[in-house]
Coordinates of C-alpha atoms in Angstrom, one line a residue:
Chain A
X1 CA 2.8 -20.7 12.6
X2 CA 1.9 -17.9 14.9
X3 CA 4.2 -15.2 13.3
X4 CA 2.9 -15.9 9.8
X5 CA -0.5 -15.4 10.9
X6 CA 0.5 -12.1 12.7
X7 CA 2.2 -10.9 9.4
X8 CA -0.9 -11.8 7.6
X9 CA -3.2 -9.7 9.8
X10 CA -0.4 -6.8 9.6
X11 CA -0.8 -7.2 5.9
X12 CA -4.9 -7.1 5.8
X13 CA -5.1 -4.4 8.3
X14 CA -2.7 -2.4 5.9
X15 CA -4.6 -2.8 3.2
X16 CA -8.4 -2.5 4.5
X17 CA -9.4 1.4 4.6
X18 CA -11.7 0.7 7.5
X19 CA -11.8 -1.5 10.5
X20 CA -11.7 -5.2 10.3
X21 CA -13.4 -7.7 12.9
X22 CA -11.4 -10.5 14.4
X23 CA -14.6 -12.5 12.8
X24 CA -13.3 -11.5 9.4
X25 CA -9.6 -11.7 9.7
X26 CA -10.3 -15.2 10.8
X27 CA -12.3 -16.0 7.7
X28 CA -9.7 -14.2 5.4
X29 CA -6.9 -16.2 7.2
X30 CA -8.7 -19.2 7.4
X31 CA -8.2 -19.7 11.0
X32 CA -9.9 -19.9 14.2
X33 CA -10.9 -16.6 16.1
X34 CA -8.5 -17.6 19.3
X35 CA -5.6 -18.2 17.1
X36 CA -6.2 -14.6 15.6
X37 CA -6.7 -12.9 18.9
X38 CA -3.5 -14.5 20.0
X39 CA -1.6 -13.3 16.7
X40 CA -2.9 -10.0 17.0
X41 CA -1.4 -9.5 20.5
X42 CA 1.8 -10.9 19.2
X43 CA 1.5 -8.0 16.3
X44 CA 0.6 -5.3 18.8
X45 CA 3.6 -5.9 20.9
X46 CA 6.0 -6.2 17.7
X47 CA 4.5 -2.9 16.6
X48 CA 4.7 -1.3 20.1
X49 CA 9.1 -1.9 19.7
X50 CA 10.5 1.3 19.6
X51 CA 10.9 2.8 15.9
X52 CA 7.9 1.5 14.5
X53 CA 6.1 4.2 12.5
X54 CA 2.6 2.1 13.0
X55 CA 0.3 1.2 15.9
X56 CA -2.8 -1.1 16.5
X57 CA -5.8 0.5 17.2
X58 CA -9.0 -1.2 18.7
X59 CA -12.0 0.8 17.5
X60 CA -15.7 0.3 17.7
X61 CA -15.6 -1.6 14.4
X62 CA -12.9 -3.9 15.0
X63 CA -8.9 -3.5 14.6
X64 CA -7.2 -0.9 12.4
X65 CA -3.6 0.0 11.7
X66 CA -2.7 4.0 12.1
X67 CA 0.1 6.1 12.1
X68 CA 2.3 6.1 15.7
X69 CA 2.1 9.6 17.2
X70 CA 4.9 12.2 16.7
X71 CA 4.7 12.0 12.7
X72 CA 1.8 14.5 12.2
X73 CA 3.8 17.4 11.5
X74 CA 5.8 15.6 8.7
X75 CA 2.5 14.2 7.2
X76 CA 1.1 17.7 7.3
X77 CA 4.1 19.0 5.1
X78 CA 4.0 16.1 3.0
X79 CA 0.6 15.6 2.1
X80 CA -1.6 18.4 3.5
X81 CA 0.2 20.5 0.7
X82 CA -1.9 20.1 -2.4
X83 CA -0.6 18.7 -5.3
X84 CA -0.1 21.2 -8.1
X85 CA 1.6 19.7 -11.1
X86 CA 1.0 21.6 -14.7
X87 CA -2.4 20.4 -15.8
X88 CA -2.3 18.1 -18.8
X89 CA -4.1 19.4 -22.0
X90 CA -6.8 17.0 -21.1
X91 CA -7.3 18.1 -17.7
X92 CA -7.3 21.7 -18.6
X93 CA -10.1 21.1 -20.9
X94 CA -12.0 19.3 -18.6
X95 CA -11.6 21.4 -15.6
X96 CA -12.5 24.6 -17.9
X97 CA -15.7 22.5 -18.9
X98 CA -16.7 21.8 -15.4
X99 CA -15.7 25.5 -14.3
X100 CA -17.9 27.3 -16.8
X101 CA -20.8 25.0 -17.1
X102 CA -21.3 23.6 -13.6
X103 CA -22.8 21.5 -12.5
X104 CA -21.7 18.8 -15.5
X105 CA -21.8 15.3 -16.2
X106 CA -19.2 13.2 -17.6
X107 CA -20.9 12.0 -20.7
X108 CA -21.4 15.7 -21.5
X109 CA -17.9 16.4 -20.6
X110 CA -17.1 13.6 -23.3
X111 CA -19.4 14.8 -26.0
X112 CA -17.9 18.3 -25.7
X113 CA -14.2 17.3 -25.8
X114 CA -15.1 14.4 -28.3
X115 CA -13.1 11.9 -26.3
X116 CA -13.9 10.0 -23.0
X117 CA -12.6 11.7 -20.1
X118 CA -12.8 9.4 -17.5
X119 CA -8.9 9.5 -16.4
X120 CA -9.2 13.3 -16.6
X121 CA -12.1 13.7 -14.3
X122 CA -10.7 11.1 -12.0
X123 CA -7.3 12.8 -11.7
X124 CA -9.0 16.5 -11.1
X125 CA -11.1 14.7 -8.4
X126 CA -8.1 12.9 -6.7
X127 CA -6.2 16.3 -6.6
X128 CA -9.4 18.0 -5.2
X129 CA -10.0 20.6 -7.9
X130 CA -13.6 19.2 -8.8
X131 CA -16.0 17.4 -6.6
X132 CA -19.3 15.4 -7.1
X133 CA -22.3 17.5 -6.9
X134 CA -25.8 15.1 -7.0
X135 CA -27.0 13.6 -9.9
X136 CA -28.7 14.6 -13.4
X137 CA -32.2 13.6 -14.1
X138 CA -30.7 10.5 -16.2
X139 CA -28.6 9.3 -12.9
X140 CA -25.0 10.4 -14.3
X141 CA -22.8 11.8 -11.5
X142 CA -22.8 15.5 -11.7
X143 CA -19.3 17.6 -11.1
X144 CA -18.6 21.1 -9.9
X145 CA -15.5 23.0 -9.0
X146 CA -14.2 22.8 -5.3
X147 CA -13.4 25.3 -2.9
X148 CA -9.6 24.2 -3.2
X149 CA -10.1 24.9 -6.9
X150 CA -10.9 28.7 -6.3
X151 CA -7.9 29.0 -3.9
X152 CA -5.5 27.3 -6.4
X153 CA -6.7 29.7 -9.4
X154 CA -6.7 32.6 -6.9
X155 CA -10.3 33.3 -7.5
X156 CA -12.4 34.8 -4.7
X157 CA -15.5 33.2 -6.1
X158 CA -16.5 31.7 -9.5
X159 CA -17.8 35.3 -10.6
X160 CA -14.1 35.8 -11.0
X161 CA -13.8 33.2 -13.7
X162 CA -12.1 35.2 -16.8
X163 CA -14.3 35.9 -19.6
X164 CA -13.4 33.7 -22.2
X165 CA -14.3 36.0 -25.1
X166 CA -11.0 37.3 -25.9
X167 CA -10.2 33.4 -26.7
X168 CA -13.3 33.1 -28.3
X169 CA -13.0 32.4 -32.4
X170 CA -16.3 33.8 -32.6
X171 CA -17.5 36.1 -30.0
X172 CA -20.4 37.5 -31.9
X173 CA -22.1 34.1 -31.5
X174 CA -25.1 34.7 -29.2
X175 CA -25.8 31.2 -28.2
X176 CA -25.3 29.7 -24.6
X177 CA -21.8 28.7 -24.0
X178 CA -23.0 25.3 -23.4
X179 CA -24.9 24.9 -26.9
X180 CA -22.0 26.2 -28.6
X181 CA -19.6 23.8 -26.9
X182 CA -22.1 20.8 -27.2
X183 CA -22.7 21.5 -31.2
X184 CA -18.6 22.1 -31.9
X185 CA -18.0 19.0 -29.8
X186 CA -20.3 16.8 -32.0
X187 CA -18.5 18.2 -35.1
X188 CA -15.5 17.1 -33.5
X189 CA -16.7 13.6 -33.1
X190 CA -18.0 13.4 -36.3
X191 CA -15.2 14.5 -38.4
Chain B
X1 CA -18.3 6.7 -32.3
X2 CA -18.2 6.3 -36.2
X3 CA -17.4 2.7 -36.5
X4 CA -19.0 2.1 -39.6
X5 CA -15.7 2.5 -41.9
X6 CA -13.5 0.6 -38.8
X7 CA -11.1 -2.0 -40.0
X8 CA -12.7 -4.7 -37.5
X9 CA -15.9 -4.5 -39.9
X10 CA -14.0 -4.9 -43.0
X11 CA -14.9 -8.9 -44.0
X12 CA -12.6 -10.1 -46.7
X13 CA -13.6 -13.0 -48.8
X14 CA -10.1 -13.7 -51.1
X15 CA -8.8 -17.1 -52.5
X16 CA -6.3 -17.3 -49.8
X17 CA -7.8 -15.7 -46.9
X18 CA -11.4 -15.3 -45.3
X19 CA -11.8 -13.0 -42.4
X20 CA -11.4 -9.4 -41.3
X21 CA -8.8 -7.2 -42.7
X22 CA -7.7 -6.7 -39.3
X23 CA -6.1 -9.9 -39.3
X24 CA -4.5 -10.0 -42.7
X25 CA -1.1 -8.1 -42.4
X26 CA -0.8 -9.7 -39.0
X27 CA -1.0 -13.0 -40.5
X28 CA 1.9 -12.0 -43.3
X29 CA 4.1 -10.7 -40.4
X30 CA 3.6 -13.6 -38.5
X31 CA 4.4 -15.7 -41.7
X32 CA 1.2 -17.6 -42.0
X33 CA 0.5 -16.3 -45.3
X34 CA 2.5 -15.7 -48.4
X35 CA 1.8 -12.0 -49.2
X36 CA 2.3 -12.8 -53.2
X37 CA -0.8 -15.0 -52.9
X38 CA -3.0 -11.9 -51.8
X39 CA -5.2 -9.8 -54.1
X40 CA -4.8 -6.4 -52.7
X41 CA -7.1 -4.8 -55.3
X42 CA -9.9 -6.7 -53.9
X43 CA -9.3 -5.6 -50.3
X44 CA -9.3 -2.0 -51.4
X45 CA -12.5 -2.5 -53.5
X46 CA -14.0 -4.1 -50.6
X47 CA -13.1 -1.1 -48.4
X48 CA -14.2 1.4 -50.5
X49 CA -17.5 -0.5 -50.8
X50 CA -17.7 -0.6 -46.7
X51 CA -17.1 3.0 -46.7
X52 CA -19.6 4.2 -49.2
X53 CA -22.2 2.0 -47.5
X54 CA -21.8 3.4 -43.9
X55 CA -21.3 6.8 -45.3
X56 CA -19.4 7.5 -42.1
X57 CA -15.9 8.2 -42.1
X58 CA -13.7 7.6 -39.0
X59 CA -10.5 9.5 -39.6
X60 CA -8.4 7.7 -37.6
X61 CA -9.6 4.1 -39.0
X62 CA -9.1 5.6 -42.3
X63 CA -5.5 6.5 -41.7
X64 CA -4.8 2.9 -40.2
X65 CA -6.3 1.3 -43.4
X66 CA -4.3 3.7 -45.8
X67 CA -1.3 3.0 -43.8
X68 CA -1.7 -0.9 -43.8
X69 CA -2.8 -1.3 -47.5
X70 CA 0.1 1.2 -48.4
X71 CA 2.7 -0.9 -46.8
X72 CA 1.1 -4.2 -48.1
X73 CA 1.2 -2.8 -51.5
X74 CA 4.7 -1.6 -51.2
X75 CA 6.0 -4.6 -50.0
X76 CA 4.2 -7.1 -52.6
X77 CA 4.9 -5.0 -55.6
X78 CA 8.5 -5.0 -54.8
X79 CA 8.3 -8.7 -54.4
X80 CA 6.6 -9.0 -57.8
X81 CA 9.1 -6.9 -59.9
X82 CA 11.4 -9.0 -62.0
X83 CA 15.2 -8.5 -61.4
X84 CA 15.7 -8.0 -65.0
X85 CA 14.4 -4.4 -65.5
X86 CA 17.6 -2.4 -65.6
X87 CA 15.7 1.1 -65.3
X88 CA 13.7 -0.1 -62.0
X89 CA 17.1 -1.1 -60.2
X90 CA 15.8 0.8 -57.3
X91 CA 13.1 -2.0 -56.8
X92 CA 15.5 -5.1 -56.4
X93 CA 13.4 -8.3 -54.9
X94 CA 16.6 -8.0 -52.4
X95 CA 15.3 -4.7 -50.9
X96 CA 11.5 -6.0 -50.8
X97 CA 12.8 -8.8 -48.6
X98 CA 14.9 -6.4 -46.7
X99 CA 12.0 -4.3 -46.0
X100 CA 9.4 -7.2 -45.4
X101 CA 12.5 -8.8 -42.9
X102 CA 12.6 -5.1 -41.1
X103 CA 8.9 -5.3 -40.5
X104 CA 8.8 -8.9 -39.3
X105 CA 11.8 -8.0 -37.0
X106 CA 10.1 -4.9 -35.6
X107 CA 6.9 -6.5 -35.1
X108 CA 8.8 -9.7 -33.0
X109 CA 10.9 -7.3 -30.9
X110 CA 7.3 -5.9 -29.4
X111 CA 6.0 -9.3 -29.3
X112 CA 9.0 -10.6 -27.2
X113 CA 8.8 -7.2 -25.2
X114 CA 5.1 -7.8 -24.6
X115 CA 6.1 -11.4 -23.1
X116 CA 8.2 -9.8 -20.6
X117 CA 5.9 -7.0 -19.7
X118 CA 3.7 -10.0 -18.9
X119 CA 6.0 -11.7 -16.6
X120 CA 6.7 -8.2 -14.9
X121 CA 3.1 -8.0 -14.4
X122 CA 2.8 -11.5 -12.9
X123 CA 5.8 -11.1 -10.7
X124 CA 4.6 -7.6 -9.1
X125 CA 1.0 -8.9 -8.9
X126 CA 1.3 -10.2 -5.2
X127 CA 2.5 -6.9 -4.0
X128 CA -0.5 -4.8 -2.9
X129 CA -0.9 -1.5 -2.2
X130 CA -3.1 0.3 0.4
X131 CA -5.8 2.5 -1.3
X132 CA -7.5 4.8 1.5
X133 CA -8.7 8.2 2.0
X134 CA -6.3 10.5 3.9
X135 CA -7.2 11.0 7.5
X136 CA -9.7 14.1 7.6
X137 CA -7.5 16.2 9.7
X138 CA -4.6 16.0 6.7
X139 CA -7.4 16.9 4.1
X140 CA -8.9 19.9 5.6
X141 CA -5.7 21.5 6.2
X142 CA -4.9 21.4 2.5
X143 CA -7.5 24.3 1.8
X144 CA -6.1 26.7 4.2
X145 CA -2.6 26.0 3.3
X146 CA -3.5 26.2 -0.7
X147 CA -2.0 29.4 -2.4
X148 CA -2.4 30.1 -6.0
X149 CA -1.0 27.8 -8.3
X150 CA -2.5 28.2 -11.5
X151 CA -3.5 31.0 -14.1
X152 CA -7.3 31.5 -14.5
X153 CA -6.7 32.3 -18.0
X154 CA -5.6 28.8 -18.6
X155 CA -9.3 27.8 -18.3
X156 CA -10.6 30.7 -20.7
X157 CA -7.9 29.7 -23.4
X158 CA -9.1 25.9 -23.0
X159 CA -12.7 27.1 -23.7
X160 CA -11.5 29.2 -26.6
X161 CA -10.2 25.8 -28.0
X162 CA -13.2 23.8 -27.4
X163 CA -15.0 26.3 -29.1
X164 CA -12.8 26.3 -32.3
X165 CA -14.4 23.9 -35.0
X166 CA -12.2 21.2 -36.0
X167 CA -10.6 21.9 -39.4
X168 CA -12.5 20.7 -42.3
X169 CA -11.2 17.6 -43.6
X170 CA -11.9 17.5 -47.6
X171 CA -13.0 13.9 -47.9
X172 CA -13.0 12.7 -51.6
X173 CA -16.2 11.6 -53.2
X174 CA -15.4 8.0 -53.7
X175 CA -17.7 6.0 -56.5
X176 CA -19.7 3.4 -55.2
X177 CA -17.2 0.6 -56.2
X178 CA -14.5 0.4 -58.7
X179 CA -13.8 -3.0 -59.8
X180 CA -10.4 -4.0 -60.1
X181 CA -11.3 -6.7 -62.1
X182 CA -13.1 -4.5 -64.7
X183 CA -10.0 -2.1 -64.8
X184 CA -7.8 -5.2 -65.7
X185 CA -10.0 -6.1 -68.4
X186 CA -10.1 -2.4 -69.8
X187 CA -6.3 -2.4 -69.7
X188 CA -6.1 -5.7 -71.3
X189 CA -8.4 -4.4 -74.2
X190 CA -6.6 -1.1 -74.5
X191 CA -3.1 -3.1 -74.5
X192 CA -4.2 -5.6 -77.4
X193 CA -5.5 -2.8 -79.5
X194 CA -2.6 -0.7 -79.2
X195 CA 0.4 -2.7 -77.9
X196 CA 1.9 0.5 -76.4
X197 CA -0.1 3.5 -75.1
X198 CA 0.5 6.4 -72.8
X199 CA -1.2 6.1 -69.7
X200 CA -2.1 10.1 -69.2
X201 CA -3.5 9.8 -72.9
X202 CA -5.6 6.5 -72.4
X203 CA -6.8 7.1 -68.5
X204 CA -6.3 11.2 -68.0
X205 CA -9.7 11.8 -68.0
X206 CA -10.8 9.4 -65.5
X207 CA -11.2 10.3 -62.0
X208 CA -8.0 10.0 -59.8
X209 CA -9.6 6.9 -58.0
X210 CA -10.3 5.2 -61.3
X211 CA -6.6 6.1 -62.1
X212 CA -5.3 4.6 -59.2
X213 CA -7.1 1.4 -59.6
X214 CA -5.8 1.2 -63.1
X215 CA -2.2 1.1 -61.9
X216 CA -3.2 -1.5 -59.7
X217 CA -4.5 -3.3 -62.4
X218 CA -1.0 -2.7 -64.2
X219 CA 0.9 -3.9 -61.3
X220 CA -1.2 -7.1 -61.7
X221 CA -0.6 -7.4 -65.6
X222 CA 2.6 -6.8 -64.8
X223 CA 2.8 -9.5 -62.2
X224 CA 1.4 -11.9 -64.8
X225 CA 3.8 -10.9 -67.6
X226 CA 1.6 -9.7 -69.7
X227 CA 2.4 -5.9 -69.4
X228 CA 5.5 -3.7 -68.7
X229 CA 5.8 0.2 -68.3
X230 CA 8.4 3.0 -68.3
X231 CA 8.4 6.2 -66.5
X232 CA 11.7 8.0 -67.4
X233 CA 11.7 10.4 -64.6
X234 CA 9.3 10.9 -61.5
X235 CA 5.8 12.0 -62.2
X236 CA 7.0 11.9 -66.1
X237 CA 4.6 10.0 -68.6
X238 CA 4.1 6.3 -68.1
X239 CA 4.5 4.2 -71.6
X240 CA 2.7 0.8 -71.2
X241 CA 3.8 -1.8 -73.4
X242 CA 1.9 -5.4 -73.7
X243 CA 4.3 -8.5 -73.6
X244 CA 2.2 -11.3 -75.0
X245 CA 4.9 -13.5 -76.1
X246 CA 6.3 -14.0 -72.6
X247 CA 3.4 -15.4 -70.6
X248 CA 4.4 -16.3 -66.9
X249 CA 5.1 -20.5 -66.6
X250 CA 6.4 -20.5 -70.1
X251 CA 3.1 -21.6 -71.9
Chain C
X1 CA 17.7 9.6 15.9
X2 CA 17.9 7.6 13.1
X3 CA 15.1 5.2 14.4
X4 CA 12.8 7.8 14.6
X5 CA 13.1 9.1 11.3
X6 CA 12.9 5.3 10.1
X7 CA 9.6 5.5 11.9
X8 CA 8.6 8.7 10.4
X9 CA 8.9 7.7 6.7
X10 CA 6.9 4.4 7.5
X11 CA 4.1 6.5 8.7
X12 CA 4.4 8.8 5.5
X13 CA 4.5 5.9 3.3
X14 CA 1.6 4.5 5.0
X15 CA -0.6 7.4 4.6
X16 CA 0.7 8.8 1.0
X17 CA -2.0 7.4 -1.8
X18 CA 1.3 7.6 -4.2
X19 CA 5.0 6.5 -4.3
X20 CA 6.8 9.5 -2.3
X21 CA 10.3 10.2 -3.8
X22 CA 13.6 10.5 -1.3
X23 CA 13.4 14.3 -1.9
X24 CA 9.9 14.6 -0.6
X25 CA 10.4 12.7 2.3
X26 CA 13.5 14.5 3.1
X27 CA 11.5 17.8 2.8
X28 CA 8.9 16.8 4.8
X29 CA 10.9 15.3 7.6
X30 CA 13.3 18.2 7.5
X31 CA 16.1 15.9 7.1
X32 CA 18.6 15.6 4.5
X33 CA 18.6 13.1 1.5
X34 CA 21.9 10.9 2.9
X35 CA 19.8 10.7 6.4
X36 CA 16.6 9.9 4.6
X37 CA 18.5 7.2 2.4
X38 CA 20.1 5.7 5.5
X39 CA 16.8 5.4 7.6
X40 CA 15.0 3.9 4.5
X41 CA 17.6 1.2 4.5
X42 CA 16.9 0.7 7.9
X43 CA 13.3 0.6 7.4
X44 CA 14.0 -1.9 4.7
X45 CA 16.0 -4.2 6.6
X46 CA 13.3 -4.0 9.6
X47 CA 10.7 -5.1 7.4
X48 CA 12.6 -7.8 5.8
X49 CA 12.7 -9.7 9.2
X50 CA 10.6 -12.8 9.1
X51 CA 7.1 -12.8 9.9
X52 CA 6.7 -9.3 8.6
X53 CA 3.5 -8.7 6.7
X54 CA 4.8 -5.4 4.9
X55 CA 7.6 -4.9 2.2
X56 CA 9.2 -1.8 0.8
X57 CA 9.2 -1.2 -3.0
X58 CA 10.8 1.3 -5.1
X59 CA 7.9 1.9 -7.9
X60 CA 7.1 4.8 -10.2
X61 CA 10.0 7.0 -9.1
X62 CA 9.6 6.8 -5.2
X63 CA 9.2 4.5 -2.2
X64 CA 6.0 2.6 -1.3
X65 CA 4.7 0.2 1.2
X66 CA 3.4 -2.8 0.1
X67 CA 2.1 -6.4 1.5
X68 CA 4.3 -9.2 1.4
X69 CA 3.5 -11.7 -1.3
X70 CA 2.9 -14.6 1.3
X71 CA -0.3 -12.6 2.5
X72 CA -1.7 -12.2 -1.1
X73 CA -4.4 -15.0 -0.9
X74 CA -5.5 -14.1 2.4
X75 CA -5.7 -10.2 1.3
X76 CA -7.8 -11.0 -1.8
X77 CA -10.2 -13.1 0.1
X78 CA -10.7 -10.3 2.7
X79 CA -11.4 -7.5 -0.3
X80 CA -13.0 -9.7 -2.3
X81 CA -10.6 -8.5 -5.0
X82 CA -9.5 -11.0 -7.3
X83 CA -6.4 -10.5 -9.3
X84 CA -7.3 -8.2 -12.5
X85 CA -7.4 -10.4 -15.6
X86 CA -4.2 -11.0 -17.4
X87 CA -3.6 -9.1 -20.4
X88 CA -4.8 -10.3 -23.9
X89 CA -2.0 -10.9 -26.7
X90 CA -3.4 -8.0 -28.3
X91 CA -3.2 -5.6 -25.1
X92 CA 0.3 -6.8 -24.2
X93 CA 1.6 -5.9 -27.6
X94 CA 0.0 -2.7 -27.7
X95 CA 1.3 -2.0 -24.2
X96 CA 5.0 -2.8 -25.2
X97 CA 4.6 -0.7 -28.1
X98 CA 3.6 2.3 -25.9
X99 CA 5.9 1.5 -22.9
X100 CA 9.0 1.7 -25.3
X101 CA 8.0 4.3 -28.3
X102 CA 5.6 6.7 -26.0
X103 CA 4.3 9.0 -26.9
X104 CA 2.9 7.0 -29.8
X105 CA -0.3 7.1 -31.8
X106 CA -2.8 4.2 -32.6
X107 CA -2.1 4.1 -36.4
X108 CA 1.8 3.7 -35.4
X109 CA 0.8 1.1 -33.1
X110 CA -1.4 -0.3 -36.0
X111 CA 1.6 -0.3 -38.5
X112 CA 4.2 -2.2 -36.3
X113 CA 1.3 -4.8 -35.2
X114 CA 0.0 -4.8 -38.9
X115 CA -3.7 -4.9 -37.2
X116 CA -5.8 -2.2 -36.1
X117 CA -5.4 -1.7 -32.5
X118 CA -8.6 0.4 -31.6
X119 CA -10.0 -2.0 -28.9
X120 CA -6.5 -2.9 -27.5
X121 CA -5.8 0.9 -27.0
X122 CA -9.3 1.5 -25.2
X123 CA -9.4 -1.4 -22.7
X124 CA -5.6 -0.5 -21.8
X125 CA -7.0 3.1 -21.2
X126 CA -9.9 1.8 -19.2
X127 CA -7.8 -0.2 -16.9
X128 CA -5.3 3.0 -16.4
X129 CA -2.3 1.5 -17.9
X130 CA -2.1 4.0 -20.8
X131 CA -3.0 7.6 -21.0
X132 CA -3.6 10.4 -23.7
X133 CA -0.4 12.4 -23.9
X134 CA -1.4 15.1 -26.7
X135 CA -2.0 15.0 -30.3
X136 CA 0.6 14.4 -33.0
X137 CA 1.2 16.8 -36.1
X138 CA -1.9 15.0 -37.9
X139 CA -4.0 15.2 -34.9
X140 CA -3.7 11.5 -34.0
X141 CA -4.0 11.4 -30.1
X142 CA -0.6 10.3 -28.6
X143 CA -0.4 7.8 -25.9
X144 CA 2.0 7.0 -22.9
X145 CA 2.0 5.0 -19.9
X146 CA 0.5 5.9 -16.7
X147 CA 2.2 6.1 -13.2
X148 CA -0.4 3.1 -12.4
X149 CA 1.5 0.7 -15.1
X150 CA 4.9 1.4 -13.6
X151 CA 3.3 0.8 -10.0
X152 CA 1.5 -2.4 -11.2
X153 CA 4.5 -3.5 -13.3
X154 CA 7.0 -2.7 -10.2
X155 CA 9.1 -0.6 -12.3
X156 CA 10.9 2.3 -10.4
X157 CA 11.0 4.3 -13.9
X158 CA 10.6 3.4 -17.4
X159 CA 14.4 3.2 -17.5
X160 CA 13.7 -0.4 -15.7
X161 CA 12.3 -1.8 -18.6
X162 CA 14.2 -4.4 -20.3
X163 CA 16.5 -3.2 -23.2
X164 CA 14.6 -4.0 -26.5
X165 CA 17.7 -5.1 -28.4
X166 CA 17.8 -8.2 -26.0
X167 CA 14.4 -9.3 -27.7
X168 CA 16.2 -9.1 -31.3
X169 CA 16.4 -12.7 -32.9
X170 CA 19.9 -13.9 -33.2
X171 CA 21.7 -13.2 -36.7
X172 CA 21.1 -17.0 -37.7
X173 CA 17.6 -16.9 -37.7
X174 CA 17.4 -13.3 -39.3
X175 CA 19.5 -14.8 -42.2
X176 CA 17.3 -17.9 -42.5
X177 CA 14.1 -15.5 -42.5
X178 CA 15.8 -13.5 -45.3
X179 CA 16.6 -16.4 -47.3
X180 CA 13.5 -17.9 -47.1
X181 CA 11.5 -14.7 -48.3
X182 CA 13.8 -14.2 -51.1
X183 CA 13.6 -17.7 -52.5
X184 CA 9.8 -17.3 -52.5
X185 CA 10.1 -13.9 -54.5
X186 CA 12.5 -15.6 -56.9
X187 CA 10.3 -18.5 -57.5
X188 CA 7.3 -16.1 -58.3
X189 CA 9.3 -13.9 -60.6
X190 CA 9.6 -17.3 -62.4
X191 CA 12.4 -17.0 -65.0

C-alpha cells in the first residue's frame, strides 16, 4: 500500500506545474496526511538512489519534482535551442500579419486570413515568435512579435522588416495596409 | 461564415425520407433506405430554392452538395436503366451495383477504422503528460543563442499573398425554382404531341439549368417506361421517343 | 557511465514539452545513438519496477514520460481535469478518414461519409487533433492529423495505425451485399 501511494505522489508531482501541498496530495489520493508524509519520505529515498534524473524539492508552496543537478548542460543543448522548423503557410501568413500590423488581435487575424487561426497563433506563441501584448478595447488578446522573432529573422529592429510592395499585386493602392488586408480578407470569406 | 447554403440546413420532405439532406446519402450507404425510392429531382429543387432564398453561396458547401447529389444521380440512374438497351451497354445494372458496393465498402472501412481509433484513444487515455513551462534559466538562454533561421522576405511575400484578392468565381444566376414536376409535364406533352423529338430542337433555347432539369425529367420518364432516348455519340444530338405501349407493371 | 546517461535522459524528458527523438537526445547528451538506446532501455526497465509512478512512452516520433495508468484517478482529482469527452461517431469517422488519407479535403470526407462533415471537421480542429495543411488544386482546405493526435492516441507514428485492409468485410459478406443490391435493381427494372 505504502509503495502505491508513493507512486501516485510521484505521478501527481510530475504532472503539476507548481508545488503541491501535503493536504492537496492527501485529498487527491484519498489518504490521510500522515500516510502521505510517510509515502513522501519513501519516494524521496527512492529518488535519492543512484542513477535517478529527478529529485524531490520542498519549497514554500509544498512539494515539487525537479531535475537532478548534473543535467543542465544537456538540457540547455536540447531545449535552450529555439525550435526553427519551416513555417507552414498558415503560420507564415499569421506571423506576417502580426509583424506588419502589431499589435493585432486573433479575431482580426482570422478576418484577414478568412479562416480561424487559433492553432497557428498557438504554435507561434509556443515557439516564442509572438507574445501577448495587452488587450483590445473589446477585450481580445493582442499579439506582437517577440525579441526572439527579430533574432530568428535577422532583424535589428522592426524597422528592418522588408517593404512588401515588391510582392504587392497593387502597389499603387494608397490605403493603409491594415485597411487593405481587412477588405480583401472579407472578399475571401464572402466568396 | 456563409452558412445559408449549408447542407445541414436543407430540410427535405420526400415520400420516403424526411429530414436534413445531410443524412440522406448516409442512410443509403448504411443500407437503411433504397436509393430507387428517392426522388432526386425534388432534392435539387429544394437546394436551388434554399440557395436563392439565402442569397449567399458557401463554395465548399456547394461543392459538397454537387459531389453528393452527383454520386446519388449516377448510382440511381444506373440502377434504373433496363438491361435490354444494347446501345447503353456501358451502364449495366451490374455496374451500378458494383459502384454502390464499392461506395458502401469504402464507407464501411472507415467506419471500422474509426472504431479502432476510438479504442486506441481509450487505451491511451490513462497516460497523462506533463505540461509545464520550461524553467526560466532555459528560456532566457534561447534568445542569446538564437541565430537567423528565416528569411524576412517570407513575411513580405505572405503579405503579398494576403493582398491578392481571391479569384472571382462566376456563379450562374439560378432561377428561383425549376420544378421537376413541371418539366416532366412539359416533356410528356411534347412526347405525346410528336412521339419522337430532338432534345436540342425542343429545349435548346431554354437555360442550361432548365435543360439539366429536363434531362432529370427524362430519366424519370425512362424509369417509368414512358420514354427512351438515343444518343449515338457523346455530346451528339439526343432523340427522345415515347413508349406508351409498355408501361411498367404491365398495366 | 551508463546510469548517468539514463538519469540525464530522464531529466531531459521531464523538461521537454514534446516527445524527443533518440537522435536529439544523443546530440544533447553528446553520446552516440546506440549508447542512448541502451540507456533508454535501462531507464525503461527502472521505471517498470513496481511502485513507480512514471512510464516511458514512444509517441509521435520520440520518447516521452507519462504517468502510470494506476495514478490516473488521483491525477484527475488533483488537476480537476476530467477525461476529454469521447469522440462522437461523426468525429471518429472523420478522424479515421483524415488519418488514413491525409492530406484530405472536406468535400472528399463528405463523399466518403455521404454526409456533410463541416461540424465534425471544425470540432476536431478545435480539439487540436487535426490541422490545416495547405489547399487542394481547387482551393479546398486540406487537413492532416496533428502531433497531439499521435500523442493522445499513443502512436509512435502514423505507421502505427492499423492496416486499413484489415477492416474490409470478408468476401462472403461482400458477395451477399452485391447480390442483394442486384436483385433490388432487377425487381425495379421489372420485366
